[in-house]
mmCIF file of C-alpha atoms in Angstrom:
data_model
loop_
_atom_site.group_PDB
_atom_site.id
_atom_site.type_symbol
_atom_site.label_atom_id
_atom_site.label_comp_id
_atom_site.label_asym_id
_atom_site.label_seq_id
_atom_site.Cartn_x
_atom_site.Cartn_y
_atom_site.Cartn_z
ATOM 1 C CA MET J 1 0.000 0.000 0.000
ATOM 2 C CA PRO J 2 1.563 3.392 -0.973
ATOM 3 C CA GLU J 3 2.432 5.828 1.816
ATOM 4 C CA ILE J 4 -0.264 8.466 2.385
ATOM 5 C CA GLU J 5 0.543 12.177 2.504
ATOM 6 C CA ASN J 6 -1.023 13.431 5.728
ATOM 7 C CA HIS J 7 -1.932 17.044 6.569
ATOM 8 C CA LEU J 8 -4.325 16.329 9.434
ATOM 9 C CA GLY J 9 -2.109 17.694 12.227
ATOM 10 C CA THR J 10 -1.253 20.868 10.337
ATOM 11 C CA LEU J 11 -4.886 21.673 9.534
ATOM 12 C CA ARG J 12 -6.112 20.792 13.029
ATOM 13 C CA ARG J 13 -3.616 23.155 14.659
ATOM 14 C CA LYS J 14 -4.362 25.846 12.069
ATOM 15 C CA ARG J 15 -8.059 25.656 12.996
ATOM 16 C CA GLY J 16 -7.204 25.803 16.729
ATOM 17 C CA ILE J 17 -8.976 22.493 17.454
ATOM 18 C CA SER J 18 -7.606 20.127 20.096
ATOM 19 C CA ALA J 19 -7.088 16.444 19.396
ATOM 20 C CA ALA J 20 -9.731 15.602 22.001
ATOM 21 C CA GLN J 21 -12.326 17.883 20.336
ATOM 22 C CA LEU J 22 -11.628 16.437 16.909
ATOM 23 C CA ALA J 23 -11.762 12.882 18.223
ATOM 24 C CA LEU J 24 -15.185 13.518 19.760
ATOM 25 C CA THR J 25 -16.539 14.927 16.484
ATOM 26 C CA ALA J 26 -15.092 12.083 14.388
ATOM 27 C CA GLY J 27 -16.238 9.380 16.798
ATOM 28 C CA VAL J 28 -12.777 7.960 17.497
ATOM 29 C CA ALA J 29 -10.368 7.881 20.424
ATOM 30 C CA ARG J 30 -7.956 10.763 20.978
ATOM 31 C CA GLN J 31 -5.068 8.299 20.532
ATOM 32 C CA SER J 32 -6.421 7.516 17.041
ATOM 33 C CA ILE J 33 -6.107 11.199 16.093
ATOM 34 C CA TYR J 34 -2.472 11.204 17.200
ATOM 35 C CA ALA J 35 -1.870 7.931 15.316
ATOM 36 C CA MET J 36 -3.402 9.381 12.138
ATOM 37 C CA GLU J 37 -1.277 12.518 12.452
ATOM 38 C CA ALA J 38 1.826 10.386 12.944
ATOM 39 C CA GLY J 39 0.958 8.378 9.812
ATOM 40 C CA SER J 40 0.725 5.047 11.624
ATOM 41 C CA TYR J 41 -3.036 4.729 11.177
ATOM 42 C CA VAL J 42 -5.086 5.387 8.014
ATOM 43 C CA PRO J 43 -8.786 6.048 8.768
ATOM 44 C CA ASN J 44 -11.670 4.437 6.930
ATOM 45 C CA THR J 45 -13.859 6.448 4.570
ATOM 46 C CA ALA J 46 -16.509 7.402 7.144
ATOM 47 C CA VAL J 47 -13.951 8.678 9.659
ATOM 48 C CA ALA J 48 -12.071 10.585 6.958
ATOM 49 C CA LEU J 49 -15.309 12.280 5.847
ATOM 50 C CA ARG J 50 -16.187 13.259 9.448
ATOM 51 C CA LEU J 51 -12.686 14.672 9.962
ATOM 52 C CA ALA J 52 -12.931 16.715 6.786
ATOM 53 C CA GLN J 53 -16.380 18.010 7.759
ATOM 54 C CA ALA J 54 -15.172 19.004 11.230
ATOM 55 C CA LEU J 55 -12.213 20.923 9.787
ATOM 56 C CA GLY J 56 -14.165 22.482 6.912
ATOM 57 C CA VAL J 57 -11.994 20.981 4.165
ATOM 58 C CA HIS J 58 -12.112 18.229 1.546
ATOM 59 C CA VAL J 59 -10.825 14.735 2.337
ATOM 60 C CA GLU J 60 -8.115 15.285 -0.285
ATOM 61 C CA ASP J 61 -6.867 18.230 1.786
ATOM 62 C CA LEU J 62 -6.238 15.837 4.675
ATOM 63 C CA PHE J 63 -5.014 12.682 2.967
ATOM 64 C CA ALA J 64 -3.559 12.200 -0.495
ATOM 65 C CA LEU J 65 -1.485 9.724 -2.443
ATOM 66 C CA PRO J 66 2.024 10.987 -3.227
ATOM 67 C CA GLU J 67 2.497 12.159 -6.794
ATOM 68 C CA ALA J 68 3.978 9.646 -9.174
ATOM 69 C CA GLU J 69 7.529 10.225 -10.306
ATOM 70 C CA ALA J 70 7.634 12.803 -13.076
ATOM 71 C CA VAL J 71 7.484 11.295 -16.560
ATOM 72 C CA ARG J 72 9.995 12.635 -19.045
ATOM 73 C CA PRO J 73 8.081 14.359 -21.873
ATOM 74 C CA ARG J 74 8.100 12.537 -25.184
ATOM 75 C CA SER J 75 10.448 14.011 -27.772
ATOM 76 C CA GLU J 76 9.953 13.823 -31.537
ATOM 77 C CA GLN J 77 11.302 15.620 -34.591
ATOM 78 C CA VAL J 78 8.725 17.657 -36.533
ATOM 79 C CA THR J 79 8.427 19.756 -39.675
ATOM 80 C CA VAL J 80 8.013 23.426 -38.718
ATOM 81 C CA LEU J 81 5.402 25.201 -40.816
ATOM 82 C CA PRO J 82 7.050 28.242 -42.471
ATOM 83 C CA SER J 83 5.825 31.646 -41.242
ATOM 84 C CA SER J 84 6.910 35.263 -41.139
ATOM 85 C CA GLN J 85 8.086 34.777 -37.549
ATOM 86 C CA PRO J 86 10.460 31.824 -36.982
ATOM 87 C CA VAL J 87 10.032 29.642 -33.914
ATOM 88 C CA HIS J 88 12.493 29.877 -31.029
ATOM 89 C CA SER J 89 13.467 27.679 -28.094
ATOM 90 C CA GLY J 90 10.541 27.568 -25.667
ATOM 91 C CA GLN J 91 8.045 28.542 -28.377
ATOM 92 C CA PRO J 92 4.607 26.882 -27.905
ATOM 93 C CA VAL J 93 3.414 25.095 -31.054
ATOM 94 C CA GLN J 94 0.420 23.036 -32.151
ATOM 95 C CA LEU J 95 0.950 19.663 -33.814
ATOM 96 C CA CYS J 96 -0.928 17.908 -36.596
ATOM 97 C CA ARG J 97 -0.285 14.743 -38.632
ATOM 98 C CA VAL J 98 -0.169 15.529 -42.347
ATOM 99 C CA ASN J 99 0.325 12.303 -44.303
ATOM 100 C CA LYS J 100 3.451 10.797 -42.726
ATOM 101 C CA ARG J 101 4.797 14.028 -41.276
ATOM 102 C CA LEU J 102 4.183 15.565 -37.865
ATOM 103 C CA VAL J 103 3.864 19.301 -38.569
ATOM 104 C CA ALA J 104 4.318 22.058 -35.978
ATOM 105 C CA SER J 105 2.462 25.347 -36.394
ATOM 106 C CA ARG J 106 3.147 28.457 -34.327
ATOM 107 C CA PRO J 107 -0.226 29.591 -32.891
ATOM 108 C CA SER J 108 -1.022 33.276 -33.122
ATOM 109 C CA THR J 109 -1.188 35.170 -29.833
ATOM 110 C CA VAL J 110 -3.326 37.787 -31.595
ATOM 111 C CA PRO J 111 -6.850 36.528 -32.480
ATOM 112 C CA TRP J 112 -6.954 37.050 -36.243
ATOM 113 C CA PHE J 113 -10.360 35.353 -36.414
ATOM 114 C CA PHE J 114 -13.936 35.910 -35.317
ATOM 115 C CA PRO J 115 -14.341 35.128 -31.618
ATOM 116 C CA VAL J 116 -16.197 31.968 -30.596
ATOM 117 C CA SER J 117 -19.652 33.086 -29.481
ATOM 118 C CA ASP J 118 -23.111 31.812 -28.539
ATOM 119 C CA ALA J 119 -25.234 34.865 -29.289
ATOM 120 C CA VAL J 120 -25.249 38.426 -30.608
ATOM 121 C CA VAL J 121 -26.561 41.456 -28.751
ATOM 122 C CA SER J 122 -29.768 42.679 -30.349
ATOM 123 C CA ARG J 123 -30.610 45.507 -27.963
ATOM 124 C CA ARG J 124 -28.899 47.239 -25.060
ATOM 125 C CA LEU J 125 -31.321 47.963 -22.241
ATOM 126 C CA PRO J 126 -31.289 51.223 -20.240
ATOM 127 C CA ARG J 127 -29.447 49.535 -17.378
ATOM 128 C CA ASN J 128 -25.813 49.120 -18.433
ATOM 129 C CA SER J 129 -25.577 45.534 -17.210
ATOM 130 C CA ARG J 130 -28.584 44.247 -19.172
ATOM 131 C CA ALA J 131 -29.147 43.445 -22.849
ATOM 132 C CA ASP J 132 -31.297 41.320 -25.131
ATOM 133 C CA VAL J 133 -29.409 38.725 -27.192
ATOM 134 C CA GLN J 134 -30.233 36.347 -30.021
ATOM 135 C CA ILE J 135 -28.991 32.849 -29.106
ATOM 136 C CA PHE J 136 -27.692 30.686 -31.954
ATOM 137 C CA ASP J 137 -28.542 27.280 -30.424
ATOM 138 C CA ASP J 138 -32.139 26.963 -29.212
ATOM 139 C CA GLU J 139 -31.299 23.875 -27.150
ATOM 140 C CA ALA J 140 -28.278 25.260 -25.276
ATOM 141 C CA ASP J 141 -28.656 25.897 -21.529
ATOM 142 C CA PHE J 142 -24.954 26.627 -20.760
ATOM 143 C CA ARG J 143 -24.990 24.655 -17.493
ATOM 144 C CA ASN J 144 -21.753 22.862 -18.349
ATOM 145 C CA ARG J 145 -19.810 26.110 -18.137
ATOM 146 C CA VAL J 146 -17.751 27.890 -15.522
ATOM 147 C CA LEU J 147 -17.141 31.639 -15.855
ATOM 148 C CA ILE J 148 -13.729 32.771 -14.650
ATOM 149 C CA ALA J 149 -12.372 36.326 -14.636
ATOM 150 C CA GLY J 150 -8.634 36.917 -14.499
ATOM 151 C CA CYS J 151 -5.514 38.034 -16.336
ATOM 152 C CA ASP J 152 -3.334 34.903 -16.431
ATOM 153 C CA PRO J 153 -2.878 33.825 -20.078
ATOM 154 C CA GLY J 154 -2.174 30.313 -18.751
ATOM 155 C CA ILE J 155 -5.861 29.910 -17.883
ATOM 156 C CA SER J 156 -6.293 28.810 -21.502
ATOM 157 C CA VAL J 157 -4.249 25.705 -20.638
ATOM 158 C CA LEU J 158 -6.676 24.910 -17.822
ATOM 159 C CA ALA J 159 -9.603 25.422 -20.225
ATOM 160 C CA HIS J 160 -8.042 23.022 -22.731
ATOM 161 C CA HIS J 161 -7.667 20.230 -20.156
ATOM 162 C CA LEU J 162 -11.152 20.785 -18.733
ATOM 163 C CA ARG J 163 -12.765 19.848 -22.026
ATOM 164 C CA ALA J 164 -12.003 16.198 -21.312
ATOM 165 C CA SER J 165 -14.420 16.482 -18.362
ATOM 166 C CA GLY J 166 -17.162 17.936 -20.567
ATOM 167 C CA ILE J 167 -16.771 21.329 -18.880
ATOM 168 C CA GLU J 168 -16.245 24.564 -20.794
ATOM 169 C CA LEU J 169 -14.322 27.362 -19.123
ATOM 170 C CA VAL J 170 -15.513 30.794 -20.252
ATOM 171 C CA LEU J 171 -12.644 33.265 -19.886
ATOM 172 C CA ALA J 172 -13.370 36.908 -19.055
ATOM 173 C CA HIS J 173 -10.149 38.901 -19.340
ATOM 174 C CA ARG J 174 -9.987 41.243 -16.325
ATOM 175 C CA ASN J 175 -7.193 42.434 -14.056
ATOM 176 C CA SER J 176 -7.018 41.063 -10.511
ATOM 177 C CA SER J 177 -8.920 43.905 -8.846
ATOM 178 C CA GLN J 178 -11.688 43.812 -11.456
ATOM 179 C CA ALA J 179 -11.951 40.010 -11.197
ATOM 180 C CA LEU J 180 -12.431 40.111 -7.417
ATOM 181 C CA ARG J 181 -15.041 42.834 -7.758
ATOM 182 C CA LEU J 182 -16.977 40.725 -10.282
ATOM 183 C CA LEU J 183 -16.870 37.809 -7.827
ATOM 184 C CA LYS J 184 -18.094 40.104 -5.066
ATOM 185 C CA ASP J 185 -20.993 41.212 -7.286
ATOM 186 C CA GLY J 186 -21.958 37.603 -8.052
ATOM 187 C CA CYS J 187 -21.168 37.888 -11.762
ATOM 188 C CA VAL J 188 -18.567 35.088 -12.061
ATOM 189 C CA HIS J 189 -17.906 31.686 -10.500
ATOM 190 C CA ILE J 190 -14.143 32.152 -10.064
ATOM 191 C CA ALA J 191 -11.784 35.135 -9.865
ATOM 192 C CA GLY J 192 -8.083 34.832 -10.626
ATOM 193 C CA THR J 193 -5.814 37.207 -8.741
ATOM 194 C CA HIS J 194 -2.185 38.143 -8.086
ATOM 195 C CA LEU J 195 -2.319 41.082 -5.679
ATOM 196 C CA ARG J 196 0.666 41.273 -3.354
ATOM 197 C CA ASP J 197 0.379 42.997 0.010
ATOM 198 C CA GLU J 198 3.403 45.269 0.402
ATOM 199 C CA SER J 199 3.437 45.307 4.207
ATOM 200 C CA SER J 200 3.352 41.528 4.682
ATOM 201 C CA GLY J 201 4.561 40.243 1.296
ATOM 202 C CA GLU J 202 1.563 37.863 1.279
ATOM 203 C CA SER J 203 -0.131 37.172 -2.046
ATOM 204 C CA ASN J 204 -3.884 37.698 -2.468
ATOM 205 C CA LEU J 205 -5.244 36.741 0.958
ATOM 206 C CA PRO J 206 -5.071 40.295 2.425
ATOM 207 C CA ALA J 207 -6.768 41.774 -0.662
ATOM 208 C CA ILE J 208 -9.457 39.074 -0.601
ATOM 209 C CA GLY J 209 -9.949 39.612 3.136
ATOM 210 C CA CYS J 210 -10.716 43.289 2.518
ATOM 211 C CA LEU J 211 -13.582 42.404 0.160
ATOM 212 C CA PHE J 212 -15.076 39.228 1.639
ATOM 213 C CA ARG J 213 -15.977 37.855 5.057
ATOM 214 C CA GLY J 214 -13.660 35.115 6.241
ATOM 215 C CA ASP J 215 -16.046 32.296 5.310
ATOM 216 C CA ALA J 216 -17.436 33.785 2.093
ATOM 217 C CA VAL J 217 -14.861 32.450 -0.361
ATOM 218 C CA ALA J 218 -12.420 29.613 -0.747
ATOM 219 C CA VAL J 219 -8.956 30.364 -2.140
ATOM 220 C CA ILE J 220 -7.103 27.749 -4.186
ATOM 221 C CA SER J 221 -3.551 28.063 -5.486
ATOM 222 C CA LEU J 222 -3.172 27.895 -9.273
ATOM 223 C CA ALA J 223 0.593 28.392 -9.567
ATOM 224 C CA VAL J 224 3.560 30.463 -8.521
ATOM 225 C CA TRP J 225 4.838 32.538 -11.428
ATOM 226 C CA GLU J 226 7.703 34.928 -12.065
ATOM 227 C CA GLU J 227 6.912 38.536 -12.870
ATOM 228 C CA GLY J 228 9.490 41.046 -14.018
ATOM 229 C CA ILE J 229 10.700 43.400 -16.720
ATOM 230 C CA VAL J 230 10.121 42.170 -20.270
ATOM 231 C CA THR J 231 12.634 43.586 -22.754
ATOM 232 C CA ALA J 232 13.372 43.219 -26.448
ATOM 233 C CA ALA J 233 15.138 39.970 -27.396
ATOM 234 C CA GLY J 234 18.698 39.989 -26.086
ATOM 235 C CA ASN J 235 17.962 43.036 -23.906
ATOM 236 C CA PRO J 236 19.817 45.411 -26.303
ATOM 237 C CA ARG J 237 19.373 48.445 -24.006
ATOM 238 C CA GLY J 238 20.865 46.665 -21.018
ATOM 239 C CA VAL J 239 17.899 47.053 -18.667
ATOM 240 C CA LYS J 240 18.782 45.497 -15.301
ATOM 241 C CA THR J 241 16.498 47.106 -12.698
ATOM 242 C CA VAL J 242 13.303 49.138 -12.406
ATOM 243 C CA GLU J 243 15.542 52.187 -11.938
ATOM 244 C CA ASP J 244 16.557 51.834 -15.608
ATOM 245 C CA LEU J 245 12.946 52.452 -16.652
ATOM 246 C CA ALA J 246 13.402 56.128 -15.775
ATOM 247 C CA ARG J 247 16.170 56.516 -18.369
ATOM 248 C CA ARG J 248 15.416 58.914 -21.242
ATOM 249 C CA ASP J 249 16.201 56.229 -23.840
ATOM 250 C CA ILE J 250 13.586 53.814 -22.428
ATOM 251 C CA THR J 251 9.842 53.845 -23.157
ATOM 252 C CA ILE J 252 7.535 51.433 -21.361
ATOM 253 C CA VAL J 253 3.971 50.277 -21.771
ATOM 254 C CA ASN J 254 2.042 50.052 -18.506
ATOM 255 C CA ARG J 255 -1.077 48.244 -17.263
ATOM 256 C CA GLU J 256 -4.367 49.794 -16.188
ATOM 257 C CA LYS J 257 -5.109 50.810 -12.579
ATOM 258 C CA GLY J 258 -5.987 47.804 -10.426
ATOM 259 C CA ALA J 259 -3.689 45.431 -12.326
ATOM 260 C CA GLY J 260 -1.196 43.508 -10.219
ATOM 261 C CA SER J 261 1.613 44.315 -12.678
ATOM 262 C CA ARG J 262 1.000 48.059 -12.333
ATOM 263 C CA MET J 263 0.965 47.741 -8.533
ATOM 264 C CA LEU J 264 4.286 45.878 -8.683
ATOM 265 C CA LEU J 265 5.804 48.648 -10.807
ATOM 266 C CA ASP J 266 4.383 51.367 -8.534
ATOM 267 C CA SER J 267 5.798 49.728 -5.401
ATOM 268 C CA HIS J 268 9.288 49.589 -6.926
ATOM 269 C CA LEU J 269 9.099 53.188 -8.148
ATOM 270 C CA LYS J 270 7.966 54.362 -4.710
ATOM 271 C CA ARG J 271 10.766 52.463 -2.967
ATOM 272 C CA LEU J 272 13.326 53.984 -5.358
ATOM 273 C CA GLY J 273 11.868 57.481 -4.995
ATOM 274 C CA ILE J 274 11.100 57.742 -8.732
ATOM 275 C CA ASP J 275 8.186 59.931 -9.818
ATOM 276 C CA PRO J 276 6.055 58.009 -12.379
ATOM 277 C CA LYS J 277 6.020 61.206 -14.460
ATOM 278 C CA ASN J 278 9.715 60.573 -15.132
ATOM 279 C CA VAL J 279 8.998 57.176 -16.701
ATOM 280 C CA ARG J 280 8.260 57.540 -20.401
ATOM 281 C CA GLY J 281 5.149 55.567 -21.377
ATOM 282 C CA TYR J 282 3.817 55.253 -17.814
ATOM 283 C CA GLU J 283 0.385 56.467 -18.956
ATOM 284 C CA ARG J 284 0.372 54.222 -22.051
ATOM 285 C CA ILE J 285 -1.898 51.275 -21.264
ATOM 286 C CA ALA J 286 -2.004 47.665 -22.446
ATOM 287 C CA SER J 287 -4.912 45.519 -21.262
ATOM 288 C CA GLY J 288 -3.118 42.317 -20.337
ATOM 289 C CA HIS J 289 0.254 40.578 -19.931
ATOM 290 C CA LEU J 290 0.374 39.282 -23.500
ATOM 291 C CA SER J 291 -0.847 42.582 -24.923
ATOM 292 C CA ALA J 292 1.943 44.436 -23.109
ATOM 293 C CA ALA J 293 4.589 41.919 -24.199
ATOM 294 C CA TRP J 294 3.346 42.124 -27.794
ATOM 295 C CA GLN J 295 3.975 45.879 -27.817
ATOM 296 C CA VAL J 296 7.559 45.194 -26.745
ATOM 297 C CA GLN J 297 7.934 42.524 -29.429
ATOM 298 C CA SER J 298 6.557 44.838 -32.124
ATOM 299 C CA GLY J 299 8.901 47.678 -31.115
ATOM 300 C CA GLN J 300 6.176 50.011 -29.824
ATOM 301 C CA ALA J 301 7.806 49.984 -26.378
ATOM 302 C CA HIS J 302 11.166 48.946 -24.968
ATOM 303 C CA CYS J 303 9.883 47.341 -21.752
ATOM 304 C CA CYS J 304 6.836 46.296 -19.755
ATOM 305 C CA ILE J 305 6.056 44.449 -16.536
ATOM 306 C CA ALA J 306 4.714 40.965 -17.289
ATOM 307 C CA THR J 307 5.389 37.286 -16.624
ATOM 308 C CA ARG J 308 8.312 35.180 -17.772
ATOM 309 C CA ALA J 309 5.892 32.955 -19.722
ATOM 310 C CA CYS J 310 4.724 35.940 -21.807
ATOM 311 C CA ALA J 311 8.322 36.900 -22.557
ATOM 312 C CA ARG J 312 9.047 33.329 -23.602
ATOM 313 C CA VAL J 313 6.066 33.138 -25.959
ATOM 314 C CA TYR J 314 7.470 36.068 -27.951
ATOM 315 C CA GLY J 315 11.161 35.169 -27.534
ATOM 316 C CA LEU J 316 11.829 38.323 -25.487
ATOM 317 C CA GLY J 317 14.280 39.155 -22.712
ATOM 318 C CA PHE J 318 13.249 38.933 -19.060
ATOM 319 C CA VAL J 319 14.601 40.470 -15.840
ATOM 320 C CA PRO J 320 12.916 38.789 -12.828
ATOM 321 C CA LEU J 321 11.565 40.974 -10.031
ATOM 322 C CA VAL J 322 9.358 38.725 -7.920
ATOM 323 C CA SER J 323 7.876 35.245 -7.621
ATOM 324 C CA GLU J 324 4.260 35.357 -6.513
ATOM 325 C CA ARG J 325 1.180 33.177 -6.260
ATOM 326 C CA TYR J 326 -1.654 33.353 -8.736
ATOM 327 C CA ASP J 327 -4.722 32.122 -6.870
ATOM 328 C CA LEU J 328 -8.339 31.326 -7.658
ATOM 329 C CA ALA J 329 -11.075 32.709 -5.402
ATOM 330 C CA VAL J 330 -14.393 30.819 -5.422
ATOM 331 C CA ARG J 331 -17.661 31.576 -3.657
ATOM 332 C CA ARG J 332 -18.214 28.772 -1.160
ATOM 333 C CA GLN J 333 -21.715 28.080 -2.473
ATOM 334 C CA HIS J 334 -20.153 27.277 -5.858
ATOM 335 C CA LEU J 335 -17.605 24.761 -4.549
ATOM 336 C CA ASP J 336 -19.970 21.812 -5.035
ATOM 337 C CA MET J 337 -20.849 22.727 -8.630
ATOM 338 C CA PRO J 338 -19.737 19.914 -10.977
ATOM 339 C CA GLY J 339 -17.877 22.443 -13.134
ATOM 340 C CA VAL J 340 -15.948 23.918 -10.208
ATOM 341 C CA GLN J 341 -15.184 20.425 -8.898
ATOM 342 C CA ALA J 342 -13.801 19.576 -12.359
ATOM 343 C CA VAL J 343 -11.560 22.659 -12.171
ATOM 344 C CA MET J 344 -10.203 21.544 -8.791
ATOM 345 C CA ASP J 345 -9.610 18.026 -10.086
ATOM 346 C CA THR J 346 -7.807 19.269 -13.204
ATOM 347 C CA LEU J 347 -5.412 21.404 -11.140
ATOM 348 C CA SER J 348 -3.975 18.235 -9.607
ATOM 349 C CA ARG J 349 -3.465 16.384 -12.900
ATOM 350 C CA SER J 350 0.157 15.849 -13.905
ATOM 351 C CA ASN J 351 -0.393 16.386 -17.640
ATOM 352 C CA TYR J 352 -2.009 19.776 -16.986
ATOM 353 C CA ARG J 353 0.795 20.805 -14.618
ATOM 354 C CA ARG J 354 3.460 19.654 -17.058
ATOM 355 C CA GLU J 355 1.998 21.700 -19.907
ATOM 356 C CA LEU J 356 1.683 24.863 -17.822
ATOM 357 C CA GLU J 357 5.225 24.556 -16.459
ATOM 358 C CA SER J 358 6.589 24.037 -19.982
ATOM 359 C CA LEU J 359 5.513 27.614 -20.805
ATOM 360 C CA GLY J 360 8.232 28.836 -18.442
ATOM 361 C CA GLY J 361 8.115 30.648 -15.107
ATOM 362 C CA TYR J 362 5.263 28.589 -13.620
ATOM 363 C CA ASP J 363 5.682 26.403 -10.534
ATOM 364 C CA THR J 364 2.605 24.179 -10.138
ATOM 365 C CA SER J 365 3.793 22.094 -7.174
ATOM 366 C CA ALA J 366 1.082 23.628 -4.967
ATOM 367 C CA ALA J 367 -1.644 23.759 -7.662
ATOM 368 C CA GLY J 368 -5.019 22.849 -6.165
ATOM 369 C CA GLN J 369 -3.904 23.491 -2.593
ATOM 370 C CA ARG J 370 -6.647 25.051 -0.481
ATOM 371 C CA LEU J 371 -5.336 28.221 1.174
ATOM 372 C CA LEU J 372 -8.554 29.505 2.734
#
């Protein structure tokens, strides 16, 4: 029987519950609690469920099988489809069998096609948040969907893997502050966020605590990513720190107010005593990590603040500033939805984690871990 990973003791102490109290709730002896925490006794299903209920967590948060040893990704030689932009090391590609050849095509990060849609707006109503639409499929009820707001481009990887569960993830591109506000207003199922508290250095939990009561939402880790200064390929202007962004030969593209990337930039500028007015391009806005990196790649700006994965997609330079968590906040009443449960299950899957980490700058070792 494989060894079981055991978090019972950690969660019990975190909740401030004594072993005797937990034993009474679970219907076992206090010595059994200590034995479970020591790993010498594995409870049956009924006891495990009572323990989880008493601690307000899932059974998987208490007991889990250790992850299998990482499988080395399969390697194969392919024919690269010619394009105006050559592929580079770390470049994501899509594969397709054409006759006897495996062909690799570089996917466009700019949507040069009509967006996938279910309806068209026929009439805006006086209230800004209401409209009449014409739905294309008369039979569709959209119950197999989960609406998530956030700014992580890697969410598309999660959406891709969710399809195997029959669940569609609808992505609403919003910065972290906007995503949490939409969750607060009951407009989305999940909000993605990377807001770092300057005083404590903690990611997301302080910002979420300011908007929600302690028991209103659950917070699940998606990944730890690297965020920093994205430069042109090879970093030709020798940018090394945020202080360099105030040079007269550097123009940046910034993010909108409320975006975690803008807050990161502002905190560094404040610490260095640099007035944002002295940073060329500070008021120039890009609505997303990939959008900002694309402006650097196209030569419209010299630098931006974005993730390492975005720099890698475009073959750009990257100067790391911080590693931080990107978390998912979920209303507790939505946790039992089949779609949300499928999201939680997918976060723990090795093939999903492997694909996200291959993009560069993502650490998924804690993906799916319940933080609140």
